[in-house]
Amino acid sequence: DSTPWITASGTRCREGVIASNFLPFGTQVLIEGFGDRVFVVEDRMNRRYNKRIDIWFRSYQDARQFGVRTIKYHVIKA
């Protein structure tokens, strides 16, 4: 799209932003493996990704290194 650095909620991409189609915007989530870092749902993915979370990484290399995996998460504030 013409604004790749703008999330579906209208904010800029940055660390701590996640995309999810099944959680409402603003939901705060702890993801196991990231310590006490709080992630916030501010973006959406293609409609076919119904039960997935996409974590924003600063670099393509970091995202590739993390890869696709099954994670555990905890909603701390909906």
Phi, psi and omega in degrees: 000174186280352180229069186292344182262005179253128180283170179297335179272357176097004179265169176275147175298140179193170179298140180097356179266135174232158175249138178202138178268343185256356176245142180290154174306141178090351179296132178261134188226138167261132180246124181301137182101352179245016179066224182267011181294129180263129177255150181235133177286115178226004183217167178238166177239178175306143185306330183290344179267081189284318186238045181237157173237133178248121182265129178281130176243148181298323182233154176300319181298318178297319180295317179296320180296320178293316176072194177262127180206162174275130182237162170251139180222160179226124176283124180255340176201119181264000000 
